[in-house]
Amino acid sequence: METVINAALLTMLAVVMVSIILQRNLFGIVILSGIYSFLMASVMMVLDAVDVAMTEASVGAGISTVLLLATLHLT
């Protein structure tokens, strides 16, 4: 069961990564980056690295997304 979950998460990570590469809108890139960080935190949770997952969720999906959105607002 764990293998199926890992495969699904890694597939979603690959799809989000390709979407980021093909995206032309900066707002879309920022949102997709936040989604990528959230999925990466989910992968770390499945791999039993809870401390790394919490750090990735707070820094990657939280602070980085907010800072990038604020930067987009200022430009």
PDB file of C-alpha atoms in Angstrom:
ATOM      1  CA  MET A   1       0.000   0.000   0.000  1.00  0.00           C
ATOM      2  CA  GLU A   2       2.841   2.350   0.824  1.00  0.00           C
ATOM      3  CA  THR A   3       4.338   1.763  -2.614  1.00  0.00           C
ATOM      4  CA  VAL A   4       1.099   2.820  -4.294  1.00  0.00           C
ATOM      5  CA  ILE A   5       0.978   6.023  -2.245  1.00  0.00           C
ATOM      6  CA  ASN A   6       4.630   6.784  -3.057  1.00  0.00           C
ATOM      7  CA  ALA A   7       4.046   6.174  -6.750  1.00  0.00           C
ATOM      8  CA  ALA A   8       0.968   8.418  -6.773  1.00  0.00           C
ATOM      9  CA  LEU A   9       2.773  11.237  -4.954  1.00  0.00           C
ATOM     10  CA  LEU A  10       5.838  11.008  -7.195  1.00  0.00           C
ATOM     11  CA  THR A  11       3.610  11.020 -10.278  1.00  0.00           C
ATOM     12  CA  MET A  12       1.854  14.150  -9.032  1.00  0.00           C
ATOM     13  CA  LEU A  13       5.248  15.735  -8.317  1.00  0.00           C
ATOM     14  CA  ALA A  14       6.331  15.045 -11.897  1.00  0.00           C
ATOM     15  CA  VAL A  15       3.097  16.501 -13.300  1.00  0.00           C
ATOM     16  CA  VAL A  16       3.443  19.654 -11.187  1.00  0.00           C
ATOM     17  CA  MET A  17       7.096  20.008 -12.203  1.00  0.00           C
ATOM     18  CA  VAL A  18       6.232  19.811 -15.907  1.00  0.00           C
ATOM     19  CA  SER A  19       3.392  22.285 -15.340  1.00  0.00           C
ATOM     20  CA  ILE A  20       5.816  24.726 -13.698  1.00  0.00           C
ATOM     21  CA  ILE A  21       8.194  24.420 -16.635  1.00  0.00           C
ATOM     22  CA  LEU A  22       5.443  25.033 -19.202  1.00  0.00           C
ATOM     23  CA  GLN A  23       3.665  27.807 -17.270  1.00  0.00           C
ATOM     24  CA  ARG A  24       3.958  31.340 -18.661  1.00  0.00           C
ATOM     25  CA  ASN A  25       2.092  33.171 -15.877  1.00  0.00           C
ATOM     26  CA  LEU A  26       4.173  34.148 -12.824  1.00  0.00           C
ATOM     27  CA  PHE A  27       1.209  33.830 -10.451  1.00  0.00           C
ATOM     28  CA  GLY A  28       0.630  30.288 -11.695  1.00  0.00           C
ATOM     29  CA  ILE A  29       4.284  29.442 -11.143  1.00  0.00           C
ATOM     30  CA  VAL A  30       4.143  30.667  -7.544  1.00  0.00           C
ATOM     31  CA  ILE A  31       0.985  28.682  -6.793  1.00  0.00           C
ATOM     32  CA  LEU A  32       2.366  25.550  -8.451  1.00  0.00           C
ATOM     33  CA  SER A  33       5.576  25.936  -6.437  1.00  0.00           C
ATOM     34  CA  GLY A  34       3.508  25.948  -3.260  1.00  0.00           C
ATOM     35  CA  ILE A  35       1.701  22.824  -4.433  1.00  0.00           C
ATOM     36  CA  TYR A  36       5.051  21.189  -5.213  1.00  0.00           C
ATOM     37  CA  SER A  37       6.300  21.964  -1.697  1.00  0.00           C
ATOM     38  CA  PHE A  38       3.121  20.560  -0.175  1.00  0.00           C
ATOM     39  CA  LEU A  39       3.467  17.356  -2.205  1.00  0.00           C
ATOM     40  CA  MET A  40       7.118  17.072  -1.197  1.00  0.00           C
ATOM     41  CA  ALA A  41       6.099  17.407   2.457  1.00  0.00           C
ATOM     42  CA  SER A  42       3.576  14.621   1.873  1.00  0.00           C
ATOM     43  CA  VAL A  43       6.322  12.411   0.435  1.00  0.00           C
ATOM     44  CA  MET A  44       8.441  13.054   3.510  1.00  0.00           C
ATOM     45  CA  MET A  45       5.501  12.125   5.757  1.00  0.00           C
ATOM     46  CA  VAL A  46       5.095   8.811   3.942  1.00  0.00           C
ATOM     47  CA  LEU A  47       8.825   8.163   4.316  1.00  0.00           C
ATOM     48  CA  ASP A  48       8.514   8.725   8.105  1.00  0.00           C
ATOM     49  CA  ALA A  49      10.618  11.882   8.131  1.00  0.00           C
ATOM     50  CA  VAL A  50       8.110  13.928  10.088  1.00  0.00           C
ATOM     51  CA  ASP A  51      10.553  16.641  11.168  1.00  0.00           C
ATOM     52  CA  VAL A  52      11.672  17.244   7.591  1.00  0.00           C
ATOM     53  CA  ALA A  53       8.046  17.232   6.422  1.00  0.00           C
ATOM     54  CA  MET A  54       7.056  19.854   8.988  1.00  0.00           C
ATOM     55  CA  THR A  55       9.986  22.056   7.980  1.00  0.00           C
ATOM     56  CA  GLU A  56       9.159  21.676   4.286  1.00  0.00           C
ATOM     57  CA  ALA A  57       5.502  22.491   4.914  1.00  0.00           C
ATOM     58  CA  SER A  58       6.233  25.586   6.976  1.00  0.00           C
ATOM     59  CA  VAL A  59       9.131  26.989   4.960  1.00  0.00           C
ATOM     60  CA  GLY A  60       8.470  25.647   1.474  1.00  0.00           C
ATOM     61  CA  ALA A  61       4.718  25.840   1.235  1.00  0.00           C
ATOM     62  CA  GLY A  62       4.153  28.583   3.781  1.00  0.00           C
ATOM     63  CA  ILE A  63       6.771  31.283   3.993  1.00  0.00           C
ATOM     64  CA  SER A  64       8.199  30.973   0.480  1.00  0.00           C
ATOM     65  CA  THR A  65       4.785  31.130  -1.155  1.00  0.00           C
ATOM     66  CA  VAL A  66       3.774  34.181   0.874  1.00  0.00           C
ATOM     67  CA  LEU A  67       7.057  35.964   0.111  1.00  0.00           C
ATOM     68  CA  LEU A  68       6.794  35.229  -3.607  1.00  0.00           C
ATOM     69  CA  LEU A  69       3.177  36.410  -3.687  1.00  0.00           C
ATOM     70  CA  ALA A  70       4.195  39.623  -1.888  1.00  0.00           C
ATOM     71  CA  THR A  71       6.984  40.126  -4.411  1.00  0.00           C
ATOM     72  CA  LEU A  72       4.540  39.671  -7.271  1.00  0.00           C
ATOM     73  CA  HIS A  73       2.229  42.195  -5.663  1.00  0.00           C
ATOM     74  CA  LEU A  74       5.022  44.776  -5.486  1.00  0.00           C
ATOM     75  CA  THR A  75       6.116  44.345  -9.101  1.00  0.00           C
TER      76      THR A  75
END
